[in-house]
Short mmCIF file of N, CA and C in Angstrom, two decimals:
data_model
loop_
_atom_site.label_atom_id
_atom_site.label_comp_id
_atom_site.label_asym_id
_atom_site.label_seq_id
_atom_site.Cartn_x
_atom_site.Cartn_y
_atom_site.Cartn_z
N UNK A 1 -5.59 -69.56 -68.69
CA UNK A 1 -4.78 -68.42 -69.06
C UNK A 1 -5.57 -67.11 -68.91
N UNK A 2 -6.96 -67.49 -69.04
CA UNK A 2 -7.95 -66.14 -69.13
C UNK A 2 -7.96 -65.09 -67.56
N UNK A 3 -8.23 -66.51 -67.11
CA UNK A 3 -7.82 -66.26 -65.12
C UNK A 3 -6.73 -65.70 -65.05
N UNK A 4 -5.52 -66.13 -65.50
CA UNK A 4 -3.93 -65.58 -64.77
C UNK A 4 -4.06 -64.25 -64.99
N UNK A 5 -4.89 -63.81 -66.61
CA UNK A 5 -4.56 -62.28 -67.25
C UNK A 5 -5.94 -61.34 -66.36
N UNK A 6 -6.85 -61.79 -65.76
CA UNK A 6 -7.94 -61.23 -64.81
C UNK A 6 -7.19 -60.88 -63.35
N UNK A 7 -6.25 -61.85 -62.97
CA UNK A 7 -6.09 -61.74 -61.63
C UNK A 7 -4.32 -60.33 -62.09
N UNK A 8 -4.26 -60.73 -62.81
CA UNK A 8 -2.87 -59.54 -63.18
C UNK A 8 -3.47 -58.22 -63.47
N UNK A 9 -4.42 -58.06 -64.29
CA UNK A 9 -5.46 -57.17 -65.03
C UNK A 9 -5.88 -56.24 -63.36
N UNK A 10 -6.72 -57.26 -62.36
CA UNK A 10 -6.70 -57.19 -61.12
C UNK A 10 -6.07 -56.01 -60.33
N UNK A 11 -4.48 -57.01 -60.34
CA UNK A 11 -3.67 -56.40 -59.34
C UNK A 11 -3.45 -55.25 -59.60
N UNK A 12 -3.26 -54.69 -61.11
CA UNK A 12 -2.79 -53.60 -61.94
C UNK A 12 -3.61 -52.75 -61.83
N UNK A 13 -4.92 -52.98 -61.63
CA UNK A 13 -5.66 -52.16 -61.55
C UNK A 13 -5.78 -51.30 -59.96
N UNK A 14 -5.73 -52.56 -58.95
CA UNK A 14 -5.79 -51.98 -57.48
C UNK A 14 -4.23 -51.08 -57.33
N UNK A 15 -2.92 -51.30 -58.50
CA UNK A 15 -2.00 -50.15 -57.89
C UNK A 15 -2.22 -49.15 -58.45
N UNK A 16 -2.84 -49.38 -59.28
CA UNK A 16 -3.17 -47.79 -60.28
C UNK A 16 -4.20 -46.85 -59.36
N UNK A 17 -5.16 -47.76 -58.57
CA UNK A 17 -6.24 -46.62 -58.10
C UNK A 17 -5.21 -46.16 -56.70
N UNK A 18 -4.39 -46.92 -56.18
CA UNK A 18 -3.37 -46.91 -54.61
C UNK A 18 -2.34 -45.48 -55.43
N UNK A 19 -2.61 -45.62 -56.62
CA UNK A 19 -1.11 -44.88 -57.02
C UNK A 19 -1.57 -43.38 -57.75
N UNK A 20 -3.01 -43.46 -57.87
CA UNK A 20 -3.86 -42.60 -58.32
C UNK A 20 -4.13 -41.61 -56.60
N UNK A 21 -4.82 -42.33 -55.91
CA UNK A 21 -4.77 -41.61 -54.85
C UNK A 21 -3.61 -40.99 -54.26
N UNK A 22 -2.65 -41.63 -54.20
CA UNK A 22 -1.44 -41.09 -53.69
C UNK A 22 -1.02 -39.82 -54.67
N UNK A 23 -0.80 -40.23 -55.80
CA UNK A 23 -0.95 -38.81 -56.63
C UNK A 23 -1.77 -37.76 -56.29
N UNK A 24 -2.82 -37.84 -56.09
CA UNK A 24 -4.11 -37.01 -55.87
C UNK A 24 -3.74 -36.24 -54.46
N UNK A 25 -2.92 -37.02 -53.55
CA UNK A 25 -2.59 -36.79 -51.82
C UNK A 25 -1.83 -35.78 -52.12
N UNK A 26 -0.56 -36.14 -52.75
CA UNK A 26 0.62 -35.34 -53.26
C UNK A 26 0.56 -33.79 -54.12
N UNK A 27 -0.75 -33.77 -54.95
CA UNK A 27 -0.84 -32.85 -55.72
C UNK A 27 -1.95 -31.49 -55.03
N UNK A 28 -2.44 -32.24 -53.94
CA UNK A 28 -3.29 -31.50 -52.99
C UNK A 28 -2.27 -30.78 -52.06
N UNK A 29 -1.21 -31.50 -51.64
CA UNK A 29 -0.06 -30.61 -50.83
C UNK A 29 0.47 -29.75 -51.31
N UNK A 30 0.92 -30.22 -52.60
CA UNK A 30 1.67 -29.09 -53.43
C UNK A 30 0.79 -27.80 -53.67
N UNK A 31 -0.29 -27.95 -54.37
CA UNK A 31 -1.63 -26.89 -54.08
C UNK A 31 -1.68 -25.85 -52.73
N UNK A 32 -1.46 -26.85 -51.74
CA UNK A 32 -1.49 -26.10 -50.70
C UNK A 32 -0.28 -24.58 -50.13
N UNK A 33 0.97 -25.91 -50.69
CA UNK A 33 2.01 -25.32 -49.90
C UNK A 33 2.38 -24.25 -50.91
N UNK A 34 1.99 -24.61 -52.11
CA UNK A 34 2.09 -23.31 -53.28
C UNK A 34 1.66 -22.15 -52.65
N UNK A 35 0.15 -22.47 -52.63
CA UNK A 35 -0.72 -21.22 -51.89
C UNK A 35 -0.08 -20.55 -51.20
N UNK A 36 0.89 -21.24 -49.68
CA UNK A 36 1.41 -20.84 -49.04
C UNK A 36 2.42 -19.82 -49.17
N UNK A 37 3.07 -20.57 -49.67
CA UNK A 37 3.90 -19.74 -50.52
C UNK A 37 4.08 -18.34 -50.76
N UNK A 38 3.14 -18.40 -51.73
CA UNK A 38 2.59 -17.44 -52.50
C UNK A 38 1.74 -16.34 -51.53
N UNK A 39 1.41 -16.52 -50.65
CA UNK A 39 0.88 -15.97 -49.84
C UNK A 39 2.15 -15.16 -49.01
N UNK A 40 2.99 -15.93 -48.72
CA UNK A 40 4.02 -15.30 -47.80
C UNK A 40 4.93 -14.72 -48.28
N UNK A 41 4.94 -15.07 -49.94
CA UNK A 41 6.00 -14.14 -50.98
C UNK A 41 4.80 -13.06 -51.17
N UNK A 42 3.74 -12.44 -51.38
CA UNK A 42 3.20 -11.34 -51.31
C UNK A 42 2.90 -10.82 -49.77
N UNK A 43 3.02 -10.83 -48.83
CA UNK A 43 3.59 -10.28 -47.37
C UNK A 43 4.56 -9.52 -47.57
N UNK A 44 5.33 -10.60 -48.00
CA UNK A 44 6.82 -9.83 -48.24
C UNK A 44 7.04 -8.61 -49.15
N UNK A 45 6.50 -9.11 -50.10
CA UNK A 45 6.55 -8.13 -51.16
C UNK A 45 5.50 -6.49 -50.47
N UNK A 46 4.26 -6.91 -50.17
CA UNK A 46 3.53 -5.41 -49.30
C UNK A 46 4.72 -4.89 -48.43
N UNK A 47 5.56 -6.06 -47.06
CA UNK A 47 6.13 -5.33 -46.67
C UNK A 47 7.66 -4.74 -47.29
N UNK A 48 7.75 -5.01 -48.12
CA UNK A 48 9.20 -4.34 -48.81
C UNK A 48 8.53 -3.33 -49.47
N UNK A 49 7.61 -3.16 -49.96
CA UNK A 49 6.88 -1.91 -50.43
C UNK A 49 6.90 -0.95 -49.61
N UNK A 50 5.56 -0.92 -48.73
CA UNK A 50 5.95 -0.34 -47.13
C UNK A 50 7.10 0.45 -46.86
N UNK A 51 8.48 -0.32 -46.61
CA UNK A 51 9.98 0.41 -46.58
C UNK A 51 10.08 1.12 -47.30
N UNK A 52 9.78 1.03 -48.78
CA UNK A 52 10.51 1.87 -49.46
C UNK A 52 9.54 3.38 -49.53
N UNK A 53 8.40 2.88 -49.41
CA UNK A 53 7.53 3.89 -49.43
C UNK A 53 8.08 5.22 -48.00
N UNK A 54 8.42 4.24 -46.81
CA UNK A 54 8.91 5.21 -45.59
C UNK A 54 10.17 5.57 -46.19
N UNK A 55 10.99 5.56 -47.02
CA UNK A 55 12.62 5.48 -46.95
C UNK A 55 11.78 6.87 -48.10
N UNK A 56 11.00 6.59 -48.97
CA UNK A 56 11.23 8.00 -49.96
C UNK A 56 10.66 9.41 -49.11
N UNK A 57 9.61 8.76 -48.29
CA UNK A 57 9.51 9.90 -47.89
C UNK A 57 9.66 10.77 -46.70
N UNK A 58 10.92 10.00 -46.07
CA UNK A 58 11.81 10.59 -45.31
C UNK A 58 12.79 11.49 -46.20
N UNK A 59 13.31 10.51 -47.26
CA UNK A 59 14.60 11.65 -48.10
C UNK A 59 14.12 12.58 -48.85
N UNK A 60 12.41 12.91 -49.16
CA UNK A 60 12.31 13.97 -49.82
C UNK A 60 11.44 14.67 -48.32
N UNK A 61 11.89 14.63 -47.36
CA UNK A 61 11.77 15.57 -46.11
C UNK A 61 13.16 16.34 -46.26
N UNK A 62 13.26 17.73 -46.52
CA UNK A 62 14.59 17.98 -46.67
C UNK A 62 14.96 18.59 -45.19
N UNK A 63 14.34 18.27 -44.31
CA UNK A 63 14.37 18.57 -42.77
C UNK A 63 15.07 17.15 -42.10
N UNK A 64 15.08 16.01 -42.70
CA UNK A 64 15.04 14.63 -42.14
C UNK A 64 16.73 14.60 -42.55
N UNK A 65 17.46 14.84 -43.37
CA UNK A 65 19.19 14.82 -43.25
C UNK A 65 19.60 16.22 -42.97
N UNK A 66 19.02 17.02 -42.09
CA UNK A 66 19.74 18.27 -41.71
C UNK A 66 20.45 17.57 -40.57
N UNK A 67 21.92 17.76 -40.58
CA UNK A 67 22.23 17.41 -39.53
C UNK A 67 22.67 18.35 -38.27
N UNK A 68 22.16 19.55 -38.47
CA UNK A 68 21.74 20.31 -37.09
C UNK A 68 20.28 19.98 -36.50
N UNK A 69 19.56 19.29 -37.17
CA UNK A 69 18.61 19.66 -36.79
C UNK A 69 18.20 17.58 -36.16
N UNK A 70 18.92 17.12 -36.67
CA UNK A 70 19.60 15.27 -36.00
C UNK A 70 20.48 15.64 -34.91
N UNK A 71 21.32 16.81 -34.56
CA UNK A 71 22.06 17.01 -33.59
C UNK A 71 21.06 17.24 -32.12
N UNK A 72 19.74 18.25 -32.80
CA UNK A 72 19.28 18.36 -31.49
C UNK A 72 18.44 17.15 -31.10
N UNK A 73 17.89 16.49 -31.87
CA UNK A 73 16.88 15.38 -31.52
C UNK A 73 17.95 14.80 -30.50
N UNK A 74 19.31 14.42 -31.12
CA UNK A 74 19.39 13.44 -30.10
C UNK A 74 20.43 13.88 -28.97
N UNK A 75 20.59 15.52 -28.82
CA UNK A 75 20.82 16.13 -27.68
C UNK A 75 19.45 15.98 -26.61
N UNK A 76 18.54 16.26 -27.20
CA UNK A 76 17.29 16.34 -26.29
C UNK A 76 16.82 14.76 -25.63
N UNK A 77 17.20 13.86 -26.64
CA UNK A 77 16.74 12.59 -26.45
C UNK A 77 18.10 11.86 -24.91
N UNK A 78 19.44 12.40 -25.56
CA UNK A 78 20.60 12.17 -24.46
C UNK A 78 19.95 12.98 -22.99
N UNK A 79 19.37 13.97 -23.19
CA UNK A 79 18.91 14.82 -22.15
C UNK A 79 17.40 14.10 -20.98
N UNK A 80 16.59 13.47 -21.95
CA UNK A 80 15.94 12.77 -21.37
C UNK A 80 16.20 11.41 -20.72
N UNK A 81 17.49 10.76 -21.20
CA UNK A 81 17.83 9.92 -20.64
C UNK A 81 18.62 10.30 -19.55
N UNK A 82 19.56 11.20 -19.54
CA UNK A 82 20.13 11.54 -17.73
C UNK A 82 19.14 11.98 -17.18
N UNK A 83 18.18 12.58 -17.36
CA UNK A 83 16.99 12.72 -16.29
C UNK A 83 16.33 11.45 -16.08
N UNK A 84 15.95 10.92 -16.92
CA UNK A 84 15.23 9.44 -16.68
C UNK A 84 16.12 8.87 -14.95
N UNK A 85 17.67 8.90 -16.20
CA UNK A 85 18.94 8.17 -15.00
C UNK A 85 18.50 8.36 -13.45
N UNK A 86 19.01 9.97 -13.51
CA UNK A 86 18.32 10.42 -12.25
C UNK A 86 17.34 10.26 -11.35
N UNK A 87 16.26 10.18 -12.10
CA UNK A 87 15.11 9.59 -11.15
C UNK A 87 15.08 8.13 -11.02
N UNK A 88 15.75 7.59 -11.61
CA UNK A 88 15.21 6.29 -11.38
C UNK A 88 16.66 5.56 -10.50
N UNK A 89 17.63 6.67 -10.18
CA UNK A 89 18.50 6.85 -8.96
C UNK A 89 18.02 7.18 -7.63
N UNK A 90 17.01 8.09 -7.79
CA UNK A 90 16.20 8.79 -6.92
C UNK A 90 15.60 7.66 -6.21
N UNK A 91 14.73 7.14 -6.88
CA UNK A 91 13.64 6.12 -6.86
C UNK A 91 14.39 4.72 -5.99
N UNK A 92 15.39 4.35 -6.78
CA UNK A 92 16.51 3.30 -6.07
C UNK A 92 16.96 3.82 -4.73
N UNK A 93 17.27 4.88 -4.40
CA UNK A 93 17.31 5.49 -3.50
C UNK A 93 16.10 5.20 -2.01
N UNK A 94 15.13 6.05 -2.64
CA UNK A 94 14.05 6.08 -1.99
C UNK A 94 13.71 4.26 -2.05
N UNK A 95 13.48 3.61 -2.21
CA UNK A 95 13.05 2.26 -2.01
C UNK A 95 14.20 1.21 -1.13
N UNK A 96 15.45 1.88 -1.12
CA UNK A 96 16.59 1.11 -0.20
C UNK A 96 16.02 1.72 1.06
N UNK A 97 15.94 3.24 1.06
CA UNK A 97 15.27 3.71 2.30
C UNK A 97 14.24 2.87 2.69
N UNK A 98 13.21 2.71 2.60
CA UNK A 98 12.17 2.79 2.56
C UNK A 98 12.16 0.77 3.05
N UNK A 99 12.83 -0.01 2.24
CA UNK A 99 13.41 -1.34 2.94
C UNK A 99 13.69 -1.29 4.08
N UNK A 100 14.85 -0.02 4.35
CA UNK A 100 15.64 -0.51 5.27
C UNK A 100 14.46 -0.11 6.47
N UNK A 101 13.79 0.90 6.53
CA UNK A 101 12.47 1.20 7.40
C UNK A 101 11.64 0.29 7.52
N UNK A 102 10.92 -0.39 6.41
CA UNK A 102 10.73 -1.76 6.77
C UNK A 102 11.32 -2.51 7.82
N UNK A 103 12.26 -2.89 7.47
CA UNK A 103 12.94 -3.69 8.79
C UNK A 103 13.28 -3.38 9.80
N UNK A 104 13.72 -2.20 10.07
CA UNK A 104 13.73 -1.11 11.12
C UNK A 104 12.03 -1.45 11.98
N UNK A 105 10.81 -1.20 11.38
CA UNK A 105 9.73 -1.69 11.63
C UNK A 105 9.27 -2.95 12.34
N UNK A 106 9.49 -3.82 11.35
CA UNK A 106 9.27 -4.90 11.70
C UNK A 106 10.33 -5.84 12.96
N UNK A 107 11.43 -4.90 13.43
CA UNK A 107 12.25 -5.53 13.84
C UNK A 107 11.63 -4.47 15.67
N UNK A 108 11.28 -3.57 15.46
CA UNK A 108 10.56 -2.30 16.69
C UNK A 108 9.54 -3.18 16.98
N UNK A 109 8.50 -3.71 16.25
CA UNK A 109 7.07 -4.59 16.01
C UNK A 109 7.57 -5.45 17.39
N UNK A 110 8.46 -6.54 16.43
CA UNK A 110 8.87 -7.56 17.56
C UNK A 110 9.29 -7.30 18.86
N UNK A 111 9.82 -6.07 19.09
CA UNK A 111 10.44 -5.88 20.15
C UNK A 111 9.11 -5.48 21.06
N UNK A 112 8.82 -5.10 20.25
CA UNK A 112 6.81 -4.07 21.60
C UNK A 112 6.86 -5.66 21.76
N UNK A 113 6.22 -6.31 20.89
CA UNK A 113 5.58 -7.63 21.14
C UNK A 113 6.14 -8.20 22.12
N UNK A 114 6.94 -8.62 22.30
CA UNK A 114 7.78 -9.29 23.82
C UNK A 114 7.38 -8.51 24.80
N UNK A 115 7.45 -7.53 24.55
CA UNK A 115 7.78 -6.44 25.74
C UNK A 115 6.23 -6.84 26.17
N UNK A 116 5.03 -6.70 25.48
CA UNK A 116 4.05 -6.85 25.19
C UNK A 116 3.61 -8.12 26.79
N UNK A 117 4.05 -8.85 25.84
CA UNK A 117 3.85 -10.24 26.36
C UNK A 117 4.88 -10.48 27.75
N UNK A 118 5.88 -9.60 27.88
CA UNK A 118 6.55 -10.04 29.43
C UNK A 118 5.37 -9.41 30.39
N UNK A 119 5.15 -7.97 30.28
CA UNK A 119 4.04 -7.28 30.81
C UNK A 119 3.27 -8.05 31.29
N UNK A 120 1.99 -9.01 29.95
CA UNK A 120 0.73 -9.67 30.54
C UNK A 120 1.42 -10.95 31.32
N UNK A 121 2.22 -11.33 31.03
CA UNK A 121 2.67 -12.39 31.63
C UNK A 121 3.37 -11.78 33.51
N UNK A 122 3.64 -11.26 33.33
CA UNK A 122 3.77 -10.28 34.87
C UNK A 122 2.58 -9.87 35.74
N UNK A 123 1.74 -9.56 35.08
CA UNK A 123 -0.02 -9.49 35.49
C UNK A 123 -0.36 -10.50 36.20
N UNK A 124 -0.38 -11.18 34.78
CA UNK A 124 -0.98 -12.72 35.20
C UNK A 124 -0.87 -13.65 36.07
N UNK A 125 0.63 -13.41 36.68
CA UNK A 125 1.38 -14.18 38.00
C UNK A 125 1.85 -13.50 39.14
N UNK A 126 1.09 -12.19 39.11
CA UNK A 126 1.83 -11.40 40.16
C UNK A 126 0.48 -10.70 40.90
N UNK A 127 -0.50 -11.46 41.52
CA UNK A 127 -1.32 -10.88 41.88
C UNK A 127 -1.31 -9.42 42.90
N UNK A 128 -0.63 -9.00 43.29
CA UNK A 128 -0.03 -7.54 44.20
C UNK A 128 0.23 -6.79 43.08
N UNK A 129 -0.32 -6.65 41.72
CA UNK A 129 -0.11 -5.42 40.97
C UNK A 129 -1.73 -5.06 40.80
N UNK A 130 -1.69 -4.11 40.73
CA UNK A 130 -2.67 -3.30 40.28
C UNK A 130 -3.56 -3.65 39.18
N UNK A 131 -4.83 -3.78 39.10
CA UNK A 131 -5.46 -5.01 38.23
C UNK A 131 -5.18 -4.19 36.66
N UNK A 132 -5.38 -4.94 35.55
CA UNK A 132 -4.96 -4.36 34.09
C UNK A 132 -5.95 -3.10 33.70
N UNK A 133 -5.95 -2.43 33.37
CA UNK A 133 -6.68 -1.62 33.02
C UNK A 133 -7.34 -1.64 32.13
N UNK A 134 -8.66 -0.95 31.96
CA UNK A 134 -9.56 -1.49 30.98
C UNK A 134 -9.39 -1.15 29.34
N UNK A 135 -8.27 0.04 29.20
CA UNK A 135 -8.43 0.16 27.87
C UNK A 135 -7.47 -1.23 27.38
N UNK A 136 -6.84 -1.51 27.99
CA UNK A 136 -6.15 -2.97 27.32
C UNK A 136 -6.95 -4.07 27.17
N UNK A 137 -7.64 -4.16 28.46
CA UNK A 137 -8.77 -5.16 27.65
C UNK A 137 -9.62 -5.02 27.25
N UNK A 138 -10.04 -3.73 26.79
CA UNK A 138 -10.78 -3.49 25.59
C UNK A 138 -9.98 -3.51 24.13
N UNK A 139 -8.92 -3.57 24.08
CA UNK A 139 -8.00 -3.41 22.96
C UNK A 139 -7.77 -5.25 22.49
N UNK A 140 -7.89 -5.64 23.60
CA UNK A 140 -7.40 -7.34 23.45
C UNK A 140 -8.82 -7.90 23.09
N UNK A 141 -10.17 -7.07 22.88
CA UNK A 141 -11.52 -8.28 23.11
C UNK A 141 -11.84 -8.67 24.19
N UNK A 142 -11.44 -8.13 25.42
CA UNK A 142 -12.46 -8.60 26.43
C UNK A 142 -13.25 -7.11 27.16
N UNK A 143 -13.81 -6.74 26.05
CA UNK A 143 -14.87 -5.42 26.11
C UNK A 143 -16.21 -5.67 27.35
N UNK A 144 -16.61 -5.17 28.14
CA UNK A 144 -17.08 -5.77 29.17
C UNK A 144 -18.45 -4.42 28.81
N UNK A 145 -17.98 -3.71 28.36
CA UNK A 145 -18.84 -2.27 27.88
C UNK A 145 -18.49 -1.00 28.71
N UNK A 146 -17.44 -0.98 29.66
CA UNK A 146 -17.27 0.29 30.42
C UNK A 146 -15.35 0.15 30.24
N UNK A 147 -15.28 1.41 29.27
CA UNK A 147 -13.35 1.66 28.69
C UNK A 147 -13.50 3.02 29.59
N UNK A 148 -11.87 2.68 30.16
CA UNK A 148 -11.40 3.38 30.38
C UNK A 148 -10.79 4.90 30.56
N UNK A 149 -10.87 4.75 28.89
CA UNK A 149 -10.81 5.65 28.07
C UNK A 149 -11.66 6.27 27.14
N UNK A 150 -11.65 7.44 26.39
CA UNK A 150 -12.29 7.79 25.03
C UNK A 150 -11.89 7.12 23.95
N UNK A 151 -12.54 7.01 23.10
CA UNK A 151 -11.52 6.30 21.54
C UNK A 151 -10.98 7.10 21.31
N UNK A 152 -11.18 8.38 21.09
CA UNK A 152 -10.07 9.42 20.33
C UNK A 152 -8.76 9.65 21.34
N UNK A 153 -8.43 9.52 22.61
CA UNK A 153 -7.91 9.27 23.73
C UNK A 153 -6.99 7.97 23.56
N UNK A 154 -7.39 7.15 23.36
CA UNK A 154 -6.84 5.38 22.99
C UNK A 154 -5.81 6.27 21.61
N UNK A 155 -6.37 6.20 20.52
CA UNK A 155 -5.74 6.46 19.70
C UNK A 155 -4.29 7.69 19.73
N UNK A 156 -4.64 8.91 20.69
CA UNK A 156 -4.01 9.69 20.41
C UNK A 156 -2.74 8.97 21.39
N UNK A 157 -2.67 8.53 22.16
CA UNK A 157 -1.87 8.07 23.71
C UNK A 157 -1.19 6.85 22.78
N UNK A 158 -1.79 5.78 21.86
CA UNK A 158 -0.90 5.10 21.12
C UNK A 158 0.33 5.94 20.14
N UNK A 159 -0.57 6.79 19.22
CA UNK A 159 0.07 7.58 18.33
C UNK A 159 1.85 8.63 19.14
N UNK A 160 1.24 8.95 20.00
CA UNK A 160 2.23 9.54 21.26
C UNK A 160 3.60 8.22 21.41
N UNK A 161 3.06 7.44 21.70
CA UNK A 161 3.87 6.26 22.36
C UNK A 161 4.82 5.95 21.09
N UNK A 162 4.17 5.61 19.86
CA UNK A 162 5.09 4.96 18.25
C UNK A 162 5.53 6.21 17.88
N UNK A 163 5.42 7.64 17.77
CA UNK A 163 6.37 8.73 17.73
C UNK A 163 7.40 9.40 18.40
N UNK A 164 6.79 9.01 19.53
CA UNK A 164 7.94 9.41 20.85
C UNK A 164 9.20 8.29 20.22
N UNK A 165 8.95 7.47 19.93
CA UNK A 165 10.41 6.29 19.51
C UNK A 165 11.14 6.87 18.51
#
């Protein structure tokens, strides 16, 4: 009988320490989430302070409910926004341009380029022309050391050619 009341004595004892810790788990959260809490109910509370502190001392601004003087703020403020409008009409403007030149560009680009390439390809198979001239193959990398031309000459005779278009 001494045994049955040791091994009960036992068991009672291992749920008490299982039921002790778990208490102990439980009362550490609560601790915590209190803290928490409490932490985020004084936030609140600084920032509701805060407000009221801005709210008094706007209404003892006796400039802050004139309402001529709320009329112009937000005449001036309506005023900066149709100008804003405007430019940034302007701007929409200027950048559709400025696309469509892009492609205008890039679409001129391609066209030299062929043109480009029927040319050397006409050279290349038509021995009765006149041999290429050297500023082109100085322009392509096959620099031999004697151009044709001046550089400032090269440049200005290109510049001529993409403005004349």
């Amino acid at each position: 009988l001494n045994g049955i009341l040791r091994e009960e004595a036992n068991k009672h004892d291992v749920y008490a320490k299982l039921w002790q810790g778990q208490f102990d788990d439980k009362e550490k959260e609560l601790r915590e989430s209190t803290a928490a809490f409490e932490d985020r109910h004084q936030k609140q509370q600084d920032e509701n302070l805060l407000y009221i502190k801005e709210y008094r001392s706007k209404t003892q601004d006796p400039g802050h409910c004139a309402v001529q003087d709320l009329q112009r703020k937000v005449a001036a403020l309506e005023q900066d926004l149709k100008t804003t409008k405007k430019m940034l009409d302007i701007t929409k403007t200027e950048n559709s341009y400025l696309e469509d030149e892009k492609v205008r560009l890039f679409t001129d680009n391609s066209i030299f380029e062929d043109h480009i390439d029927k040319i050397e390809q006409t050279y290349a198979h038509n021995p009765g022309l006149p041999p290429r001239p050297q500023i082109l193959s100085h322009e392509y990398g096959h620099d031999d050391g004697a151009s044709a031309e001046p550089e400032e000459s090269r440049r200005t005779s290109s510049s001529v050619l993409l403005s004349s278009r």
